[in-house]
Amino acid sequence: MSKLEKAIVAIVEVFEEYAGTDEKKSQLSNAELGELIKAQLSSPEFKDKVDPENIKEVMEELDKNHDGEVNFREFSQCISGLAKAYYMKKHGKEKSRGRARGGQDK
Amino acid sequence: MSKLEKAIVAIVEVFEEYAGTDEKKSQLSNAELGELIKAQLSSPEFKDKVDPENIKEVMEELDKNHDGEVNFREFSQCISGLAKAYYMKKHGKEKSRGRARGGQDK
């Protein structure tokens, strides 16, 4: 598999690993999500490269249907948001506090 | 970095690699996108595990603002769609041709 395919498979595998700890295997409960974030989204190396406000924003978006559970669609959209936040910071395109400065994210 | 963080960074790096070949470094042109798909999303091992119809759907969604260019937000949403397609097939939740069968993607 290619680098990108391996990344896609890894996203699926991480979800399965943390969603699988209770009887609802296709959902992340709040507890499972907390475990996942603590173990998988907390390395200083990564967190330094993503704007904390973006992480907060993405997390708030996470449980869109507010059922207290996160299914894979919601989770993969969250990962997409985190990847965007990482890309934006890396390319110096972070939103200033509260207001998007400069042009589009072109 | 964790498995998930490495996957997120890999998605950013692959985009940068293919978007960087012309002067518009933050956009994938059609040609660059074609190269990316050919090299990064074509292994039989991966393609066997994703419903071709889902890939088609995700690709059609790709250039949402139809400017013939794909920015990182559009690209990361596409990856999220592919991850969902991979997950759905792996868990036997593919859409039957044209109609979603069975329950939600819970």
PDB file of C-alpha atoms in Angstrom:
ATOM      1  CA  MET A   1       0.000   0.000   0.000  1.00  0.00           C
ATOM      2  CA  SER A   2       1.039   3.633  -0.561  1.00  0.00           C
ATOM      3  CA  LYS A   3       1.766   6.207   2.147  1.00  0.00           C
ATOM      4  CA  LEU A   4      -1.715   7.707   1.727  1.00  0.00           C
ATOM      5  CA  GLU A   5      -3.472   4.325   1.739  1.00  0.00           C
ATOM      6  CA  LYS A   6      -1.616   3.341   4.912  1.00  0.00           C
ATOM      7  CA  ALA A   7      -2.729   6.624   6.530  1.00  0.00           C
ATOM      8  CA  ILE A   8      -6.361   5.913   5.609  1.00  0.00           C
ATOM      9  CA  VAL A   9      -6.149   2.367   6.981  1.00  0.00           C
ATOM     10  CA  ALA A  10      -4.488   3.669  10.172  1.00  0.00           C
ATOM     11  CA  ILE A  11      -7.389   6.089  10.769  1.00  0.00           C
ATOM     12  CA  VAL A  12      -9.843   3.177  10.468  1.00  0.00           C
ATOM     13  CA  GLU A  13      -7.753   0.932  12.724  1.00  0.00           C
ATOM     14  CA  VAL A  14      -7.385   3.541  15.476  1.00  0.00           C
ATOM     15  CA  PHE A  15     -11.149   4.136  15.472  1.00  0.00           C
ATOM     16  CA  GLU A  16     -11.819   0.398  15.654  1.00  0.00           C
ATOM     17  CA  GLU A  17      -9.333  -0.035  18.502  1.00  0.00           C
ATOM     18  CA  TYR A  18     -10.936   2.624  20.739  1.00  0.00           C
ATOM     19  CA  ALA A  19     -14.558   2.101  19.672  1.00  0.00           C
ATOM     20  CA  GLY A  20     -14.211  -1.597  20.343  1.00  0.00           C
ATOM     21  CA  THR A  21     -13.803  -1.452  24.100  1.00  0.00           C
ATOM     22  CA  ASP A  22     -17.534  -1.456  24.937  1.00  0.00           C
ATOM     23  CA  GLU A  23     -20.457  -3.324  23.390  1.00  0.00           C
ATOM     24  CA  LYS A  24     -21.119  -0.585  20.814  1.00  0.00           C
ATOM     25  CA  LYS A  25     -18.263  -1.428  18.490  1.00  0.00           C
ATOM     26  CA  SER A  26     -19.147   1.138  15.824  1.00  0.00           C
ATOM     27  CA  GLN A  27     -19.345   4.129  18.127  1.00  0.00           C
ATOM     28  CA  LEU A  28     -16.918   6.035  20.292  1.00  0.00           C
ATOM     29  CA  SER A  29     -18.480   6.785  23.672  1.00  0.00           C
ATOM     30  CA  ASN A  30     -17.316   9.899  25.486  1.00  0.00           C
ATOM     31  CA  ALA A  31     -15.037   7.760  27.631  1.00  0.00           C
ATOM     32  CA  GLU A  32     -13.564   5.992  24.603  1.00  0.00           C
ATOM     33  CA  LEU A  33     -13.096   9.319  22.832  1.00  0.00           C
ATOM     34  CA  GLY A  34     -11.299  10.720  25.867  1.00  0.00           C
ATOM     35  CA  GLU A  35      -8.975   7.701  25.879  1.00  0.00           C
ATOM     36  CA  LEU A  36      -8.324   8.092  22.157  1.00  0.00           C
ATOM     37  CA  ILE A  37      -7.492  11.798  22.441  1.00  0.00           C
ATOM     38  CA  LYS A  38      -5.237  11.218  25.456  1.00  0.00           C
ATOM     39  CA  ALA A  39      -3.317   8.415  23.744  1.00  0.00           C
ATOM     40  CA  GLN A  40      -3.464   9.380  20.081  1.00  0.00           C
ATOM     41  CA  LEU A  41      -3.694  13.177  19.851  1.00  0.00           C
ATOM     42  CA  SER A  42      -1.509  14.444  22.652  1.00  0.00           C
ATOM     43  CA  SER A  43       2.127  14.238  21.629  1.00  0.00           C
ATOM     44  CA  PRO A  44       3.836  17.613  22.125  1.00  0.00           C
ATOM     45  CA  GLU A  45       5.433  17.167  18.712  1.00  0.00           C
ATOM     46  CA  PHE A  46       1.964  17.167  17.116  1.00  0.00           C
ATOM     47  CA  LYS A  47       0.161  19.560  19.458  1.00  0.00           C
ATOM     48  CA  ASP A  48       2.823  22.241  18.925  1.00  0.00           C
ATOM     49  CA  LYS A  49       2.000  22.168  15.240  1.00  0.00           C
ATOM     50  CA  VAL A  50      -1.738  22.642  15.559  1.00  0.00           C
ATOM     51  CA  ASP A  51      -3.487  25.763  16.841  1.00  0.00           C
ATOM     52  CA  PRO A  52      -5.251  24.812  20.137  1.00  0.00           C
ATOM     53  CA  GLU A  53      -8.260  26.867  19.061  1.00  0.00           C
ATOM     54  CA  ASN A  54      -8.562  24.716  15.939  1.00  0.00           C
ATOM     55  CA  ILE A  55      -8.427  21.545  18.021  1.00  0.00           C
ATOM     56  CA  LYS A  56     -11.190  22.931  20.226  1.00  0.00           C
ATOM     57  CA  GLU A  57     -13.269  23.864  17.182  1.00  0.00           C
ATOM     58  CA  VAL A  58     -12.853  20.420  15.631  1.00  0.00           C
ATOM     59  CA  MET A  59     -13.761  18.672  18.878  1.00  0.00           C
ATOM     60  CA  GLU A  60     -16.886  20.791  19.291  1.00  0.00           C
ATOM     61  CA  GLU A  61     -17.910  19.814  15.757  1.00  0.00           C
ATOM     62  CA  LEU A  62     -17.329  16.172  16.566  1.00  0.00           C
ATOM     63  CA  ASP A  63     -20.611  14.903  17.902  1.00  0.00           C
ATOM     64  CA  LYS A  64     -22.771  16.595  15.285  1.00  0.00           C
ATOM     65  CA  ASN A  65     -25.954  14.664  16.038  1.00  0.00           C
ATOM     66  CA  HIS A  66     -25.348  15.154  19.786  1.00  0.00           C
ATOM     67  CA  ASP A  67     -26.165  11.579  20.696  1.00  0.00           C
ATOM     68  CA  GLY A  68     -23.127  11.439  22.951  1.00  0.00           C
ATOM     69  CA  GLU A  69     -21.624   8.894  20.602  1.00  0.00           C
ATOM     70  CA  VAL A  70     -19.231   9.453  17.722  1.00  0.00           C
ATOM     71  CA  ASN A  71     -19.635   7.230  14.662  1.00  0.00           C
ATOM     72  CA  PHE A  72     -16.940   6.710  12.051  1.00  0.00           C
ATOM     73  CA  ARG A  73     -18.272   9.397   9.696  1.00  0.00           C
ATOM     74  CA  GLU A  74     -18.076  12.029  12.455  1.00  0.00           C
ATOM     75  CA  PHE A  75     -14.640  10.763  13.508  1.00  0.00           C
ATOM     76  CA  SER A  76     -13.167  10.833   9.986  1.00  0.00           C
ATOM     77  CA  GLN A  77     -14.491  14.370   9.471  1.00  0.00           C
ATOM     78  CA  CYS A  78     -12.777  15.335  12.733  1.00  0.00           C
ATOM     79  CA  ILE A  79      -9.499  13.895  11.444  1.00  0.00           C
ATOM     80  CA  SER A  80      -9.980  15.855   8.235  1.00  0.00           C
ATOM     81  CA  GLY A  81     -10.409  19.003  10.351  1.00  0.00           C
ATOM     82  CA  LEU A  82      -7.269  18.266  12.361  1.00  0.00           C
ATOM     83  CA  ALA A  83      -5.292  17.639   9.175  1.00  0.00           C
ATOM     84  CA  LYS A  84      -6.485  20.985   7.862  1.00  0.00           C
ATOM     85  CA  ALA A  85      -5.504  22.710  11.121  1.00  0.00           C
ATOM     86  CA  TYR A  86      -2.047  21.083  10.916  1.00  0.00           C
ATOM     87  CA  TYR A  87      -1.667  22.138   7.265  1.00  0.00           C
ATOM     88  CA  MET A  88      -2.851  25.694   7.953  1.00  0.00           C
ATOM     89  CA  LYS A  89      -0.405  26.230  10.813  1.00  0.00           C
ATOM     90  CA  LYS A  90       2.433  24.653   8.856  1.00  0.00           C
ATOM     91  CA  HIS A  91       1.762  27.079   5.991  1.00  0.00           C
ATOM     92  CA  GLY A  92       1.231  30.058   8.247  1.00  0.00           C
ATOM     93  CA  LYS A  93      -2.464  30.337   7.388  1.00  0.00           C
ATOM     94  CA  GLU A  94      -3.882  30.180  10.907  1.00  0.00           C
ATOM     95  CA  LYS A  95      -6.987  32.170  11.604  1.00  0.00           C
ATOM     96  CA  SER A  96      -6.139  35.104  13.910  1.00  0.00           C
ATOM     97  CA  ARG A  97      -8.162  34.928  17.126  1.00  0.00           C
ATOM     98  CA  GLY A  98     -11.803  35.164  16.065  1.00  0.00           C
ATOM     99  CA  ARG A  99     -11.258  36.611  12.551  1.00  0.00           C
ATOM    100  CA  ALA A 100      -9.890  34.970   9.380  1.00  0.00           C
ATOM    101  CA  ARG A 101      -7.112  37.287   8.262  1.00  0.00           C
ATOM    102  CA  GLY A 102      -5.905  37.667   4.650  1.00  0.00           C
ATOM    103  CA  GLY A 103      -7.304  35.771   1.665  1.00  0.00           C
ATOM    104  CA  GLN A 104      -9.173  32.454   1.329  1.00  0.00           C
ATOM    105  CA  ASP A 105      -7.363  29.269   2.353  1.00  0.00           C
ATOM    106  CA  LYS A 106      -6.091  29.057  -1.280  1.00  0.00           C
TER     107      LYS A 106
ATOM    108  CA  MET B   1       4.008  10.835  17.427  1.00  0.00           C
ATOM    109  CA  SER B   2       1.117   8.379  17.691  1.00  0.00           C
ATOM    110  CA  LYS B   3      -0.264   6.188  14.883  1.00  0.00           C
ATOM    111  CA  LEU B   4      -3.115   8.653  14.319  1.00  0.00           C
ATOM    112  CA  GLU B   5      -0.856  11.724  14.383  1.00  0.00           C
ATOM    113  CA  LYS B   6       1.494  10.083  11.874  1.00  0.00           C
ATOM    114  CA  ALA B   7      -1.502   9.358   9.607  1.00  0.00           C
ATOM    115  CA  ILE B   8      -2.590  13.007   9.777  1.00  0.00           C
ATOM    116  CA  VAL B   9       0.937  14.238   9.003  1.00  0.00           C
ATOM    117  CA  ALA B  10       1.181  11.729   6.109  1.00  0.00           C
ATOM    118  CA  ILE B  11      -2.024  13.119   4.555  1.00  0.00           C
ATOM    119  CA  VAL B  12      -0.528  16.640   4.700  1.00  0.00           C
ATOM    120  CA  GLU B  13       2.824  15.504   3.300  1.00  0.00           C
ATOM    121  CA  VAL B  14       1.284  13.612   0.361  1.00  0.00           C
ATOM    122  CA  PHE B  15      -0.806  16.654  -0.560  1.00  0.00           C
ATOM    123  CA  GLU B  16       2.261  18.914  -0.357  1.00  0.00           C
ATOM    124  CA  GLU B  17       4.301  16.512  -2.499  1.00  0.00           C
ATOM    125  CA  TYR B  18       1.806  16.427  -5.373  1.00  0.00           C
ATOM    126  CA  ALA B  19       0.525  20.006  -5.078  1.00  0.00           C
ATOM    127  CA  GLY B  20       4.075  21.274  -5.144  1.00  0.00           C
ATOM    128  CA  THR B  21       4.961  20.315  -8.689  1.00  0.00           C
ATOM    129  CA  ASP B  22       3.608  23.500 -10.334  1.00  0.00           C
ATOM    130  CA  GLU B  23       3.693  27.129  -9.225  1.00  0.00           C
ATOM    131  CA  LYS B  24       0.433  26.850  -7.266  1.00  0.00           C
ATOM    132  CA  LYS B  25       1.839  25.007  -4.270  1.00  0.00           C
ATOM    133  CA  SER B  26      -1.381  25.008  -2.233  1.00  0.00           C
ATOM    134  CA  GLN B  27      -3.579  23.533  -4.943  1.00  0.00           C
ATOM    135  CA  LEU B  28      -3.773  20.229  -6.753  1.00  0.00           C
ATOM    136  CA  SER B  29      -4.328  20.802 -10.462  1.00  0.00           C
ATOM    137  CA  ASN B  30      -6.192  18.129 -12.397  1.00  0.00           C
ATOM    138  CA  ALA B  31      -2.880  16.786 -13.652  1.00  0.00           C
ATOM    139  CA  GLU B  32      -1.385  16.691 -10.159  1.00  0.00           C
ATOM    140  CA  LEU B  33      -4.528  15.023  -8.801  1.00  0.00           C
ATOM    141  CA  GLY B  34      -4.344  12.397 -11.538  1.00  0.00           C
ATOM    142  CA  GLU B  35      -0.715  11.696 -10.606  1.00  0.00           C
ATOM    143  CA  LEU B  36      -1.623  11.455  -6.914  1.00  0.00           C
ATOM    144  CA  ILE B  37      -4.483   9.012  -7.536  1.00  0.00           C
ATOM    145  CA  LYS B  38      -2.351   6.883  -9.858  1.00  0.00           C
ATOM    146  CA  ALA B  39       0.523   6.674  -7.390  1.00  0.00           C
ATOM    147  CA  GLN B  40      -1.206   6.868  -4.020  1.00  0.00           C
ATOM    148  CA  LEU B  41      -4.695   5.399  -4.373  1.00  0.00           C
ATOM    149  CA  SER B  42      -4.288   2.523  -6.760  1.00  0.00           C
ATOM    150  CA  SER B  43      -2.841  -0.457  -4.927  1.00  0.00           C
ATOM    151  CA  PRO B  44      -5.010  -3.562  -5.490  1.00  0.00           C
ATOM    152  CA  GLU B  45      -4.716  -4.292  -1.774  1.00  0.00           C
ATOM    153  CA  PHE B  46      -6.504  -1.005  -1.024  1.00  0.00           C
ATOM    154  CA  LYS B  47      -8.834  -0.815  -4.008  1.00  0.00           C
ATOM    155  CA  ASP B  48     -10.200  -4.302  -3.270  1.00  0.00           C
ATOM    156  CA  LYS B  49     -11.309  -3.017   0.102  1.00  0.00           C
ATOM    157  CA  VAL B  50     -13.213   0.022  -1.112  1.00  0.00           C
ATOM    158  CA  ASP B  51     -16.406  -0.003  -3.167  1.00  0.00           C
ATOM    159  CA  PRO B  52     -15.544   1.514  -6.609  1.00  0.00           C
ATOM    160  CA  GLU B  53     -18.851   3.388  -6.533  1.00  0.00           C
ATOM    161  CA  ASN B  54     -17.786   5.067  -3.288  1.00  0.00           C
ATOM    162  CA  ILE B  55     -14.469   6.097  -4.821  1.00  0.00           C
ATOM    163  CA  LYS B  56     -16.353   7.595  -7.769  1.00  0.00           C
ATOM    164  CA  GLU B  57     -18.704   9.445  -5.430  1.00  0.00           C
ATOM    165  CA  VAL B  58     -15.840  10.831  -3.356  1.00  0.00           C
ATOM    166  CA  MET B  59     -13.947  11.976  -6.458  1.00  0.00           C
ATOM    167  CA  GLU B  60     -17.029  13.723  -7.848  1.00  0.00           C
ATOM    168  CA  GLU B  61     -17.373  15.555  -4.516  1.00  0.00           C
ATOM    169  CA  LEU B  62     -13.734  16.570  -4.670  1.00  0.00           C
ATOM    170  CA  ASP B  63     -13.652  19.857  -6.511  1.00  0.00           C
ATOM    171  CA  LYS B  64     -16.634  21.366  -4.711  1.00  0.00           C
ATOM    172  CA  ASN B  65     -16.090  24.935  -5.880  1.00  0.00           C
ATOM    173  CA  HIS B  66     -15.444  23.646  -9.417  1.00  0.00           C
ATOM    174  CA  ASP B  67     -12.422  25.848  -9.994  1.00  0.00           C
ATOM    175  CA  GLY B  68     -10.520  22.903 -11.464  1.00  0.00           C
ATOM    176  CA  GLU B  69      -8.174  23.068  -8.499  1.00  0.00           C
ATOM    177  CA  VAL B  70      -8.322  21.103  -5.274  1.00  0.00           C
ATOM    178  CA  ASN B  71      -7.217  22.880  -2.089  1.00  0.00           C
ATOM    179  CA  PHE B  72      -6.234  21.099   1.095  1.00  0.00           C
ATOM    180  CA  ARG B  73      -9.697  21.398   2.709  1.00  0.00           C
ATOM    181  CA  GLU B  74     -11.304  19.652  -0.286  1.00  0.00           C
ATOM    182  CA  PHE B  75      -8.532  17.044  -0.366  1.00  0.00           C
ATOM    183  CA  SER B  76      -8.766  16.193   3.352  1.00  0.00           C
ATOM    184  CA  GLN B  77     -12.547  15.846   3.067  1.00  0.00           C
ATOM    185  CA  CYS B  78     -11.968  13.442   0.170  1.00  0.00           C
ATOM    186  CA  ILE B  79      -9.621  11.376   2.346  1.00  0.00           C
ATOM    187  CA  SER B  80     -12.280  11.362   5.055  1.00  0.00           C
ATOM    188  CA  GLY B  81     -14.748  10.042   2.469  1.00  0.00           C
ATOM    189  CA  LEU B  82     -12.360   7.316   1.343  1.00  0.00           C
ATOM    190  CA  ALA B  83     -11.698   6.301   4.953  1.00  0.00           C
ATOM    191  CA  LYS B  84     -15.448   6.040   5.483  1.00  0.00           C
ATOM    192  CA  ALA B  85     -15.817   3.935   2.317  1.00  0.00           C
ATOM    193  CA  TYR B  86     -12.998   1.652   3.514  1.00  0.00           C
ATOM    194  CA  TYR B  87     -14.597   1.345   6.966  1.00  0.00           C
ATOM    195  CA  MET B  88     -18.074   0.696   5.554  1.00  0.00           C
ATOM    196  CA  LYS B  89     -16.878  -2.109   3.264  1.00  0.00           C
ATOM    197  CA  LYS B  90     -14.743  -3.615   6.020  1.00  0.00           C
ATOM    198  CA  HIS B  91     -17.798  -3.710   8.282  1.00  0.00           C
ATOM    199  CA  GLY B  92     -20.138  -4.912   5.565  1.00  0.00           C
ATOM    200  CA  LYS B  93     -22.125  -1.663   5.535  1.00  0.00           C
ATOM    201  CA  GLU B  94     -21.783  -0.819   1.846  1.00  0.00           C
ATOM    202  CA  LYS B  95     -24.670   0.947   0.181  1.00  0.00           C
ATOM    203  CA  SER B  96     -26.405  -1.434  -2.261  1.00  0.00           C
ATOM    204  CA  ARG B  97     -26.394   0.016  -5.781  1.00  0.00           C
ATOM    205  CA  GLY B  98     -28.306   3.284  -5.572  1.00  0.00           C
ATOM    206  CA  ARG B  99     -30.132   2.601  -2.241  1.00  0.00           C
ATOM    207  CA  ALA B 100     -28.806   2.560   1.341  1.00  0.00           C
ATOM    208  CA  ARG B 101     -29.864  -0.836   2.706  1.00  0.00           C
ATOM    209  CA  GLY B 102     -30.480  -1.608   6.361  1.00  0.00           C
ATOM    210  CA  GLY B 103     -30.052   0.856   9.221  1.00  0.00           C
ATOM    211  CA  GLN B 104     -28.048   4.092   9.573  1.00  0.00           C
ATOM    212  CA  ASP B 105     -24.248   3.847   9.428  1.00  0.00           C
ATOM    213  CA  LYS B 106     -24.375   3.313  13.239  1.00  0.00           C
TER     214      LYS B 106
END
